[in-house]
CSV table of C-alpha atoms and ligand atoms in Angstrom, one decimal:
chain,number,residue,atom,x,y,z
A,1,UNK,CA,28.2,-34.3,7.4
A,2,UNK,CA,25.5,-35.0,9.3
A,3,UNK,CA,25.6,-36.2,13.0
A,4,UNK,CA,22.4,-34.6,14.4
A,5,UNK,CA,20.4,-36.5,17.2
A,6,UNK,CA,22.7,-38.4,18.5
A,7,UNK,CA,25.1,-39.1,22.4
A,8,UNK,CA,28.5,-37.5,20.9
A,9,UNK,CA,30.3,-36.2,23.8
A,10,UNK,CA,33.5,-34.7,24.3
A,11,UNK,CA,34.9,-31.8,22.2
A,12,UNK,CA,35.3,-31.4,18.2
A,13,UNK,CA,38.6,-33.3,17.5
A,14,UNK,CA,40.9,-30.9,16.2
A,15,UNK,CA,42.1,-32.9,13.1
A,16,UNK,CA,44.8,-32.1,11.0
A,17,UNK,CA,42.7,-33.8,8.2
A,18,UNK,CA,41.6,-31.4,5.1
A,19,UNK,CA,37.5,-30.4,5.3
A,20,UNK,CA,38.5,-27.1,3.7
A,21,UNK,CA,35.7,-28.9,0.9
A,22,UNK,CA,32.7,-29.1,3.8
A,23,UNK,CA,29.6,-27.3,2.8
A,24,UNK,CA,27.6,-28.6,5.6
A,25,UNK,CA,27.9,-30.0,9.5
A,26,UNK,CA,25.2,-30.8,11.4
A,27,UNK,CA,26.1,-31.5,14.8
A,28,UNK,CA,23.0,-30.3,16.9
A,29,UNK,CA,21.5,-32.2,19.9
A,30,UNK,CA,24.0,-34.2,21.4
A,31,UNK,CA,26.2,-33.9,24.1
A,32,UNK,CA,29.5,-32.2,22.6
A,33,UNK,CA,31.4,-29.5,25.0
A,34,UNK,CA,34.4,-27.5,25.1
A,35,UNK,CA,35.6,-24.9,22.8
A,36,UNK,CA,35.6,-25.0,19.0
A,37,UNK,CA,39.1,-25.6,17.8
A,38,UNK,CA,41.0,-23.3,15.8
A,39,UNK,CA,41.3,-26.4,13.1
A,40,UNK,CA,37.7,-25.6,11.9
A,41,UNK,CA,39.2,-22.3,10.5
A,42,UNK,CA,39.7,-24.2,7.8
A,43,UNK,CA,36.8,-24.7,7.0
A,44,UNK,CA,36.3,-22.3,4.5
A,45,UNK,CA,33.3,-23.5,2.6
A,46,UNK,CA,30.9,-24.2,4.9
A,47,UNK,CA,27.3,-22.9,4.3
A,48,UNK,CA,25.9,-24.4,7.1
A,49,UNK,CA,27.3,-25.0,10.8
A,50,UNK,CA,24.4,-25.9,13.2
A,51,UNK,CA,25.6,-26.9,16.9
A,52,UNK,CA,22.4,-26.2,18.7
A,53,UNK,CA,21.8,-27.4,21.6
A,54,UNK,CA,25.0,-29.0,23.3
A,55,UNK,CA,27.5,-27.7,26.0
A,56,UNK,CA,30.0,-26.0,23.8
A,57,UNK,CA,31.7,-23.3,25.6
A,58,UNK,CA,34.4,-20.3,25.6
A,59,UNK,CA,33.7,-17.6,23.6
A,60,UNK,CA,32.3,-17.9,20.0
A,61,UNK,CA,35.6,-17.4,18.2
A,62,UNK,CA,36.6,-14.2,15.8
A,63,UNK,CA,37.6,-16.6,13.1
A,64,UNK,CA,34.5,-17.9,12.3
A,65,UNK,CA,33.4,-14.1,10.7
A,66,UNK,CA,37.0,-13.8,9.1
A,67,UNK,CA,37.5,-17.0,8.0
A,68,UNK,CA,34.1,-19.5,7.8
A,69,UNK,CA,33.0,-16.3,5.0
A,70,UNK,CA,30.5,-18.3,2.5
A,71,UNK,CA,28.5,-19.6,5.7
A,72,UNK,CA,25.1,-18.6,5.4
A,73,UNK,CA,23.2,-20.6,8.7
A,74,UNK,CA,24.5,-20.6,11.6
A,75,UNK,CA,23.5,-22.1,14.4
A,76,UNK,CA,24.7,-22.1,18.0
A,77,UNK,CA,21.4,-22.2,19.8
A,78,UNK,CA,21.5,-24.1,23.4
A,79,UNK,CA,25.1,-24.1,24.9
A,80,UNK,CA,27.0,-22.3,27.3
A,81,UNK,CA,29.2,-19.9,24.9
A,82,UNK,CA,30.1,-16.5,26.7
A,83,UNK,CA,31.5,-13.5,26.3
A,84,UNK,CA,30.9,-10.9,24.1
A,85,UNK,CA,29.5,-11.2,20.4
A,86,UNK,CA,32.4,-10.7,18.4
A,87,UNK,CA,31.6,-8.1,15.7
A,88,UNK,CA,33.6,-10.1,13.1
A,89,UNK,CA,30.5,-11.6,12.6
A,90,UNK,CA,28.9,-8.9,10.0
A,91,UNK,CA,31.6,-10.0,8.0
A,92,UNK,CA,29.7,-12.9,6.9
A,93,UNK,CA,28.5,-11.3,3.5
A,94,UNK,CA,25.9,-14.2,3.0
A,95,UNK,CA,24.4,-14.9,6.3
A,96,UNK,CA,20.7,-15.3,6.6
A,97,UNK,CA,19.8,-16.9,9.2
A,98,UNK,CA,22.2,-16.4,13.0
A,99,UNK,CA,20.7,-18.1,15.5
A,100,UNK,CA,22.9,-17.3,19.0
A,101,UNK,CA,19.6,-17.9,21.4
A,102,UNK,CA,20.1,-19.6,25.0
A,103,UNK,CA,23.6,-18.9,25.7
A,104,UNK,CA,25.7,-16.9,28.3
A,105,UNK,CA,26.5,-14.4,26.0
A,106,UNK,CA,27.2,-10.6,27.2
A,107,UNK,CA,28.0,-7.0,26.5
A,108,UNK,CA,26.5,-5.0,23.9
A,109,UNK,CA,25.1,-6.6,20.8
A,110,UNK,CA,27.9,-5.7,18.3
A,111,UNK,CA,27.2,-2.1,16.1
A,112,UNK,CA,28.5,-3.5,13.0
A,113,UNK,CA,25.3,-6.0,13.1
A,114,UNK,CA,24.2,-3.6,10.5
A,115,UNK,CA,26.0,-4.6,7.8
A,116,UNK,CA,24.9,-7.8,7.2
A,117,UNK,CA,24.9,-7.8,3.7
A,118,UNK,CA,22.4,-10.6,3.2
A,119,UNK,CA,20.1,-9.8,5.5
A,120,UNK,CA,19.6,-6.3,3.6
A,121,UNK,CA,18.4,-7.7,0.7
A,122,UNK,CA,14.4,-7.6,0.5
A,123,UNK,CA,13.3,-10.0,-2.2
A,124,UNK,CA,15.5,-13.1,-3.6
A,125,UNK,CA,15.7,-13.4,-7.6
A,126,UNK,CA,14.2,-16.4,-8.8
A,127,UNK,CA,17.7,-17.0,-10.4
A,128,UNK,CA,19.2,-17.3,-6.7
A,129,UNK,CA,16.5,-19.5,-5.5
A,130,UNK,CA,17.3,-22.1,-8.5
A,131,UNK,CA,20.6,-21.7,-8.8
A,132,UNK,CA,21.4,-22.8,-5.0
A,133,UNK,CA,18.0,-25.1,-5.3
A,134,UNK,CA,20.9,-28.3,-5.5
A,135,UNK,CA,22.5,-27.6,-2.4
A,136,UNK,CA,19.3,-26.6,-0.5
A,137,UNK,CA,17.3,-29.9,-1.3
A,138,UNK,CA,19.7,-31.7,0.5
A,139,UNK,CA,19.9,-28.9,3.5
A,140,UNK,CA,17.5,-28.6,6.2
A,141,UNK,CA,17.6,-26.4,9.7
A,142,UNK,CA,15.5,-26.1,12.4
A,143,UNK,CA,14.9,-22.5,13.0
A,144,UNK,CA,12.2,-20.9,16.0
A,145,UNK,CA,9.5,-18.9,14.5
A,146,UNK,CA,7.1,-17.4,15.8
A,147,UNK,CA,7.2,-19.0,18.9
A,148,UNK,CA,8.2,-22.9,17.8
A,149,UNK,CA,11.0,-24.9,16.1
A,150,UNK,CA,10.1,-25.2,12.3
A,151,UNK,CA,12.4,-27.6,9.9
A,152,UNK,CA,12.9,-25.8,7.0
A,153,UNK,CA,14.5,-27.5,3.9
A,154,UNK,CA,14.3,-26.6,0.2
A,155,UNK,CA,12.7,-22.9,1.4
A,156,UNK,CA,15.3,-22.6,3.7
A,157,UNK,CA,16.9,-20.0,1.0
A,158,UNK,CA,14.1,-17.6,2.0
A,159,UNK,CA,14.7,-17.5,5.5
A,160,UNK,CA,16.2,-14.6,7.2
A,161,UNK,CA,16.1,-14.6,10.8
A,162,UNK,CA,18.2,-13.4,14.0
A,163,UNK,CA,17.7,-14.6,17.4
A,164,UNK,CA,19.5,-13.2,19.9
A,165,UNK,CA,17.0,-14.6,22.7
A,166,UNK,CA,17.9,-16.3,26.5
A,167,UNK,CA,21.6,-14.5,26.9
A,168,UNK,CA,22.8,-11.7,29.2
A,169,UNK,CA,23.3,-8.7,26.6
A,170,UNK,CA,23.2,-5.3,27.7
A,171,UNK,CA,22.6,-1.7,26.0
A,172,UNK,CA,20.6,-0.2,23.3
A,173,UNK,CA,19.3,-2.3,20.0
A,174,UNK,CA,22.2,-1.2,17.6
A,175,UNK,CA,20.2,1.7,15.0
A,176,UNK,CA,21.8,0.0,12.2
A,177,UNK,CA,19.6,-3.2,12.6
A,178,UNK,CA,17.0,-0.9,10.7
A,179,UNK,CA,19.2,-1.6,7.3
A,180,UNK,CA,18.6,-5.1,7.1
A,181,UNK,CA,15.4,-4.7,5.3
A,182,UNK,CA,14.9,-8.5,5.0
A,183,UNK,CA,14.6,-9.3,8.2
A,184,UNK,CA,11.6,-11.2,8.8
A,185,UNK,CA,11.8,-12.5,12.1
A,186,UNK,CA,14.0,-10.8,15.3
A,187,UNK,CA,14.3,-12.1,18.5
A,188,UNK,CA,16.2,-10.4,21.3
A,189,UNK,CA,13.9,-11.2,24.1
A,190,UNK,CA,15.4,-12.4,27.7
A,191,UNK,CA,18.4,-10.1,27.9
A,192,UNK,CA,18.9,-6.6,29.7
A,193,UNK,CA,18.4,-4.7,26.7
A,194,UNK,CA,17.8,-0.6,27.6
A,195,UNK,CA,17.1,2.7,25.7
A,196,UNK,CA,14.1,2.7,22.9
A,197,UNK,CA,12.8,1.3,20.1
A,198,UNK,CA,14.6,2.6,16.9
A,199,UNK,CA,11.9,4.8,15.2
A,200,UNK,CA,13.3,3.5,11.9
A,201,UNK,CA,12.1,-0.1,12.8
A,202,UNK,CA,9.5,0.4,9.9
A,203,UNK,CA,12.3,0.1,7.4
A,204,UNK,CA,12.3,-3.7,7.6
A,205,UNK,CA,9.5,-4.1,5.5
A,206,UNK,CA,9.2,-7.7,5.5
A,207,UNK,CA,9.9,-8.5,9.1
A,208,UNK,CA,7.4,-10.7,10.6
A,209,UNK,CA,7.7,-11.8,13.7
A,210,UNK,CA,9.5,-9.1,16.8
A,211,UNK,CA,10.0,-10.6,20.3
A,212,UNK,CA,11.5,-7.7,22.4
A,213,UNK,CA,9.8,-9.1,25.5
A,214,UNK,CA,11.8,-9.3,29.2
A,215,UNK,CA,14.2,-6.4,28.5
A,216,UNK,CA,14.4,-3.1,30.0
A,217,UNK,CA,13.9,-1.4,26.9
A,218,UNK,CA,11.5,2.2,27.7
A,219,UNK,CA,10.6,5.2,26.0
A,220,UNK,CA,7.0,5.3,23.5
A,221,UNK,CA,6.3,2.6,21.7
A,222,UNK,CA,7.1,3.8,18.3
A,223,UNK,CA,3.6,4.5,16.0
A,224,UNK,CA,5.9,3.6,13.3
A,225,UNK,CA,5.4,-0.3,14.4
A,226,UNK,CA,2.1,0.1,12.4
A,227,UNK,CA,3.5,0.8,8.9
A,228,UNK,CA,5.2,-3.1,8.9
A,229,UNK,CA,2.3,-4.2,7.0
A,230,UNK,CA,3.7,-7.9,7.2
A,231,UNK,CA,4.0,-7.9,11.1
A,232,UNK,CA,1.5,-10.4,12.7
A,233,UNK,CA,3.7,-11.8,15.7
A,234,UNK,CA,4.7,-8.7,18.1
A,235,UNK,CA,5.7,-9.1,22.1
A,236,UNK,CA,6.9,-6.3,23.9
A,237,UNK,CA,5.9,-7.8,27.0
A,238,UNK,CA,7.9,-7.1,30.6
A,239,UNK,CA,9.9,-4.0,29.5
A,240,UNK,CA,9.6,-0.5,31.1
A,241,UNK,CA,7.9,0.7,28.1
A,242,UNK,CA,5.8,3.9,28.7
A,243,UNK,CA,2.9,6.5,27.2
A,244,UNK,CA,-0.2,4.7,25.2
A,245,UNK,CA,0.2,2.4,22.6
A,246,UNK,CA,0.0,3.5,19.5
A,247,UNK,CA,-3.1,1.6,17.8
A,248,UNK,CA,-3.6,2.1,13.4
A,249,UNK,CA,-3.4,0.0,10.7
A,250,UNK,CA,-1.1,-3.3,11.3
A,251,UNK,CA,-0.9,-3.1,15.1
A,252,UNK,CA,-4.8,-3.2,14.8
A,253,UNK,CA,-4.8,-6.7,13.7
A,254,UNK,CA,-2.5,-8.0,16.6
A,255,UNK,CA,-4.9,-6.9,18.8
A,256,UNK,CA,-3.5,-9.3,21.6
A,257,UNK,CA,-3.3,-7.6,25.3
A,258,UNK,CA,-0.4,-10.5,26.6
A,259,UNK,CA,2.0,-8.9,24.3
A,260,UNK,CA,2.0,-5.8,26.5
A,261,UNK,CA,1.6,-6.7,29.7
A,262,UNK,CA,4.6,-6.3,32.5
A,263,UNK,CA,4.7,-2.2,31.4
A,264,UNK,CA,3.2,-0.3,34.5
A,265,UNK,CA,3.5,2.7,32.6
A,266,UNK,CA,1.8,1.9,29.2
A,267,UNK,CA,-1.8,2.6,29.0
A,268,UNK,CA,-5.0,2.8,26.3
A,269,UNK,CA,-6.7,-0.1,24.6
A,270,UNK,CA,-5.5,-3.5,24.3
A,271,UNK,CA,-5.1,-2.6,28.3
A,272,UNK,CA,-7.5,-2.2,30.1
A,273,UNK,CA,-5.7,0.9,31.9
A,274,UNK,CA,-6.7,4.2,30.8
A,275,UNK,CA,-4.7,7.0,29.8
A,276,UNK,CA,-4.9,10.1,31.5
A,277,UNK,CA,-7.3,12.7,29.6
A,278,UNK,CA,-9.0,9.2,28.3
A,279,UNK,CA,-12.8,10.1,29.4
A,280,UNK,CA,-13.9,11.8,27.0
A,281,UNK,CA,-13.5,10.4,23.7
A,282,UNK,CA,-12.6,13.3,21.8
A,283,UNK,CA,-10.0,13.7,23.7
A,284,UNK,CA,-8.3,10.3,23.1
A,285,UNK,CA,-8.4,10.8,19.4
A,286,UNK,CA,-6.3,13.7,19.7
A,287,UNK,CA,-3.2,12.1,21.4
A,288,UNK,CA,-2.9,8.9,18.8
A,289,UNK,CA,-1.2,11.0,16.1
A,290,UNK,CA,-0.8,9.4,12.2
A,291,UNK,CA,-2.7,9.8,9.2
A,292,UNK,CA,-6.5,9.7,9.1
A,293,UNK,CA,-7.4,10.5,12.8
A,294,UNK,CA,-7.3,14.5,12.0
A,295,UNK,CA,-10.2,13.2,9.3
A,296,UNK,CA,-11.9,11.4,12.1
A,297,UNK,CA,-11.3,14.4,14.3
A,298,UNK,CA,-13.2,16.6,11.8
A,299,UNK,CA,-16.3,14.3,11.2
A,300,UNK,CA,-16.3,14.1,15.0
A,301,UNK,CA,-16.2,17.7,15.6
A,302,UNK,CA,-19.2,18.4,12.6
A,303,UNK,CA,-21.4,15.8,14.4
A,304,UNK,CA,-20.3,17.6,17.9
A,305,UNK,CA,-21.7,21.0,16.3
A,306,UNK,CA,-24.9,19.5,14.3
A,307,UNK,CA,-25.8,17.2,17.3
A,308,UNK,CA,-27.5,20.8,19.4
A,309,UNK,CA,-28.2,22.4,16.4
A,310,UNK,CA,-30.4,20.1,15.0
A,311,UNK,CA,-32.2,19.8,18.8
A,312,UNK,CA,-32.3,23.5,18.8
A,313,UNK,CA,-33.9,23.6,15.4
A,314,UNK,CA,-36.5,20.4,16.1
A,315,UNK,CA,-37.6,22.3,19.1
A,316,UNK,CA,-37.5,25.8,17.8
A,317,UNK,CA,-39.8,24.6,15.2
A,318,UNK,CA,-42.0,21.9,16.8
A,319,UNK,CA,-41.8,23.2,20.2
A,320,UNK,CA,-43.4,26.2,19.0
A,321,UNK,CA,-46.3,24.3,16.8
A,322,UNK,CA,-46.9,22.0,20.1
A,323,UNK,CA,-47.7,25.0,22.4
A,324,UNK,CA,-49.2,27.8,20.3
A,325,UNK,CA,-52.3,26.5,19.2
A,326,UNK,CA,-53.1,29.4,16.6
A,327,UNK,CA,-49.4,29.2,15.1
A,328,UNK,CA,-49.7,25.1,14.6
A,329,UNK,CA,-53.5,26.0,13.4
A,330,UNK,CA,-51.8,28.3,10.9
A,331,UNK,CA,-49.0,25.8,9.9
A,332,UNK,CA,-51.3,23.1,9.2
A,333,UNK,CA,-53.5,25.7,7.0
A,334,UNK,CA,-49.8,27.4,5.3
A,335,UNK,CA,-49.4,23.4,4.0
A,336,UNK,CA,-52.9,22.9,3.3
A,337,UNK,CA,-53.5,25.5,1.1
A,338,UNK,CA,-50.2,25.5,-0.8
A,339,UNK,CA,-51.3,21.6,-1.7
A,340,UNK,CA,-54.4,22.8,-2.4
A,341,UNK,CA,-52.9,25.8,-4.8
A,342,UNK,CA,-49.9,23.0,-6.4
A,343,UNK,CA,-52.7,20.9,-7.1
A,344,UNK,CA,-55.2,22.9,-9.2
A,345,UNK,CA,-51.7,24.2,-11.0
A,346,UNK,CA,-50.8,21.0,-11.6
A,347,UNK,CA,-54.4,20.1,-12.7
A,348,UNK,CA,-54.8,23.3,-14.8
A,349,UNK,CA,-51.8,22.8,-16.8
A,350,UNK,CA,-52.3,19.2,-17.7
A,351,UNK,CA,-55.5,20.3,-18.8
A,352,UNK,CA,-54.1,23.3,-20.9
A,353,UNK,CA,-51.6,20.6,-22.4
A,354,UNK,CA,-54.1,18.0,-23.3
A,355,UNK,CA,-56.1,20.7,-25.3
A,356,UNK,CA,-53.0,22.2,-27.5
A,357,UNK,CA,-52.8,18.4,-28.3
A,358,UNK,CA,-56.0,18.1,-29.4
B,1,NAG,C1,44.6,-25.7,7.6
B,1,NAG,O1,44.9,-26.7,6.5
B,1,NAG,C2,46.3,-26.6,6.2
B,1,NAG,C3,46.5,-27.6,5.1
B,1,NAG,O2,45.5,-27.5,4.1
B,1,NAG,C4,47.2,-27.0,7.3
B,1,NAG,O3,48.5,-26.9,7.0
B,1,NAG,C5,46.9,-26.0,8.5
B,1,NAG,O4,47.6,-26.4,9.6
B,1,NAG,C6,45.4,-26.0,8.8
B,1,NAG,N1,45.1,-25.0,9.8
B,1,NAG,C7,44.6,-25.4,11.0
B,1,NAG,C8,44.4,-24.2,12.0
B,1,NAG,O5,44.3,-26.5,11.3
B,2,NAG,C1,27.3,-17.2,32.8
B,2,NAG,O1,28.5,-16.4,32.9
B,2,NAG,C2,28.7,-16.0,34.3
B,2,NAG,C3,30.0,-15.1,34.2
B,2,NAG,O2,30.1,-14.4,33.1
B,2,NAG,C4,28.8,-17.1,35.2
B,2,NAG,O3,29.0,-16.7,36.5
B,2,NAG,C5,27.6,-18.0,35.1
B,2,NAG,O4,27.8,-19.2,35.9
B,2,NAG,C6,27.4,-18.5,33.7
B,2,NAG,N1,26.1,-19.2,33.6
B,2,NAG,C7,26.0,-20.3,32.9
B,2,NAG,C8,24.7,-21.0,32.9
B,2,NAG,O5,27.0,-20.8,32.4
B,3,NAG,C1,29.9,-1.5,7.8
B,3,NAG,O1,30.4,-1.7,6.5
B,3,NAG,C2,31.0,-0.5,6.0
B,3,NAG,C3,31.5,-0.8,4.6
B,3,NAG,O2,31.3,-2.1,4.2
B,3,NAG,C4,32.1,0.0,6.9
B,3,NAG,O3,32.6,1.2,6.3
B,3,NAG,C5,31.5,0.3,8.2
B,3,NAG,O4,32.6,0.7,9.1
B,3,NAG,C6,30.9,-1.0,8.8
B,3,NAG,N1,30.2,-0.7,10.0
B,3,NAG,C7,30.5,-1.2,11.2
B,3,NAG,C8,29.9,-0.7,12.4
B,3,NAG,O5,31.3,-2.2,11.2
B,4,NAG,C1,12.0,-15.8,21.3
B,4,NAG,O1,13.0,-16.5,22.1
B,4,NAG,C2,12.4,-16.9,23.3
B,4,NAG,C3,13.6,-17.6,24.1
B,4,NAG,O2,14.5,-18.2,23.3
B,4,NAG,C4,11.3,-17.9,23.1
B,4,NAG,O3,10.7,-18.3,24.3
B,4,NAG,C5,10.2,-17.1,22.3
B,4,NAG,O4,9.2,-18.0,21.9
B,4,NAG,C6,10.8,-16.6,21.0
B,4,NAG,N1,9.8,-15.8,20.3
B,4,NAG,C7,9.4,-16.0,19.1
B,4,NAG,C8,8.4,-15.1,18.5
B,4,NAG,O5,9.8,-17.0,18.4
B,5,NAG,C1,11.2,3.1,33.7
B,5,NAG,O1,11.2,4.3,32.9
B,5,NAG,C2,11.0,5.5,33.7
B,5,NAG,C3,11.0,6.6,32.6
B,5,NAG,O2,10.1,6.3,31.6
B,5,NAG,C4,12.1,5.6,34.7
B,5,NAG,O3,11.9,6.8,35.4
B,5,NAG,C5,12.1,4.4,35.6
B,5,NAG,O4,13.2,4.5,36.5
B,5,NAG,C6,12.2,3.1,34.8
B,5,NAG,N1,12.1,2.0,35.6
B,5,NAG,C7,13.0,1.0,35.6
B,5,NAG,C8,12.7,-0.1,36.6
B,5,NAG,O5,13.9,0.9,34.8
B,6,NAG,C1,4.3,-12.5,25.0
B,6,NAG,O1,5.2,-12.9,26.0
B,6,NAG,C2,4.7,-13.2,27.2
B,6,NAG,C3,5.8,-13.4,28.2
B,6,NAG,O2,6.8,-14.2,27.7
B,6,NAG,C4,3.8,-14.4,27.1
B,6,NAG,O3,3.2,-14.7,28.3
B,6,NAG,C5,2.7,-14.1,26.1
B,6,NAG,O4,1.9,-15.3,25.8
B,6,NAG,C6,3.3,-13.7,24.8
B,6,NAG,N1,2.2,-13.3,23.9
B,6,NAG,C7,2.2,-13.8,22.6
B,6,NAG,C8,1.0,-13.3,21.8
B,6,NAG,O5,3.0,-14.5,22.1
């Protein structure tokens, strides 16, 4: 059921009518408000239910993670739903993509967001992807990534995405948001997020895309960041984060300085604020920490300690030879004479040779 793009107003009529067989309602950008009835708990089959951008409101009901349980998009993006996130949610076994962005949602973003079991698996069978292929050839969504709205369609069974952007949620990024290791794009940015980035972040190997921007999140920036190998789209822009940022591998490529600006506290290259200590180089190498820079240390270090003894030895040796005439005389004579002497050798033997031949 698609309605998408069009001047419905008013609320969802709460119908008494059977759509316990709807896979699919696309209701997005029109001008629907009020609360979602209770009659959609009936609902049962849905795998998609998109109604971004409109004026729905109330808070986004418990039912929908109890009851709406084969739903695997959904999409409430754009309206004026508050409260908090009910944690119900992580029921949904076969969620991929939750898109909650631009509402007036608040409290704490729910613990249990850990457990969603779909989200936690890194690479789809083949099998999956052709098995659902009917269904998904008719789908198609409109998910943010990386900064704009994409449609997705038939690879929309590959997508696994929360966005948790534009609300009003407070406390610390739930730790179990590491398990969900196919995560490939998370946006939380615009709330009043506090406390640190989980060092266990790493763990979502496939995640793409992090927007933590306009938070309050502090602490280091964890060095871990730079083992996502598939990470090219980072912001941790207008937090309180603090301490250098760690540079190395990944984080190397996204060498971009907008995506930490709005930290007073952070310092070292993309910046252009130094760290304290930062002046002489050898000093800076030590702080950064991770593999390979105690190699680069060393190398330093050896050309550190050959750099004055090679000057020492150069001017030992020519220093000498400059200002003693007799002893450069000498040298120049040692060198002459030992060509000299290598030469008739060389000369005798090949003359000694040519004879035995002969
Ligand atoms: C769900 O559907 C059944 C009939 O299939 C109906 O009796 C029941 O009232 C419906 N529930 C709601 C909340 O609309
Ligand atoms: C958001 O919710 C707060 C109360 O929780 C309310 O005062 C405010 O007007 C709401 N904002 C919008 C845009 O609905
Ligand atoms: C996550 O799921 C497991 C089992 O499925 C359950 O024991 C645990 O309480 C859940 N965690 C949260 C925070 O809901
Ligand atoms: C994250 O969400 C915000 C607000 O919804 C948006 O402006 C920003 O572009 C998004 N970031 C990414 C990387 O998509
Ligand atoms: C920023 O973090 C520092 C500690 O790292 C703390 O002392 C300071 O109060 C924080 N500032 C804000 C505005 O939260
Ligand atoms: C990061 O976010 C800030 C603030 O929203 C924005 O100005 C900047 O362009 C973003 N950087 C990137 C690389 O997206």
């Amino acid at each position: 059921m698609d309605f998408e793009n069009n001047f419905l107003s008013g609320g969802i009529p709460s119908s008494k009518s059977d759509l316990s067989q709807l896979t699919s309602l696309h209701l997005s950008k029109n001008n629907l408000s009020r609360e979602l009835p209770p009659s959609m708990m009936n609902c049962t089959r849905l795998i998609t239910l998109d109604l971004g951008e409109n004026k729905f409101s109330g808070s986004i009901p418990k039912w929908i993670g109890e009851n709406l349980t084969s739903l695997m998009f959904l999409i409430l993006r754009s309206n004026m739903f508050m409260g908090n996130i009910p944690p119900q949610l992580s029921l949904l076994s076969k969620l991929q993509v939750l898109d909650l962005s631009q509402n007036n949602l608040s409290g704490k973003i729910p613990e249990s967001f850990g457990n969603f079991s779909a989200m936690a698996i890194a690479n789809k069978t083949k099998e999956y992807i052709f098995t659902s292929w009917r269904f998904f050839r008719l789908e198609s969504i409109w998910v943010l990534w990386k900064g704009s709205l994409y449609e997705y369609s038939s690879t929309i069974s590959l997508v696994i995405n929360i966005n948790l952007s534009g609300n009003d949620l407070h406390g610390e990024i739930p730790k179990g948001i590491t398990h969900l290791f196919g995560l490939q794009s998370l946006n939380l940015s615009k709330n009043h997020l506090t406390g640190i980035i989980p060092e266990d972040i790493s763990d979502i190997r496939w995640l793409e895309s992090l927007d933590l921007s306009w938070n309050r999140l502090s602490g280091m920036i964890p060095h871990t960041l730079s083992y996502i190998t598939s990470l090219n789209h980072l912001n941790l822009s207008y937090n309180n984060f603090s301490g250098r940022i760690p540079s190395g591998r990944q984080l190397d490529t996204i060498n971009n300085s907008s995506i930490y600006t709005g930290n007073p506290l952070l310092c070292g290259p993309p910046l252009l604020k130094q760290c304290p200590g930062d002046e002489t180089d050898c000093g800076s190498q030590l702080v950064l920490g991770g593999e390979g820079v105690e190699d680069e240390l060393v190398i330093q270090l050896l050309l550190i300690s050959m750099a004055p003894g090679f000057v020492v030895g150069f001017w030992v040796v020519c220093g000498i030879l400059l200002f003693k005439r007799s002893w450069r005389l000498a040298y120049y004579h040692f060198f002459d004479d030992m060509g000299n002497q290598l030469h008739v050798t060389l000369a005798r033997k090949v003359a000694n040779f040519k004879k035995n031949e002969g």
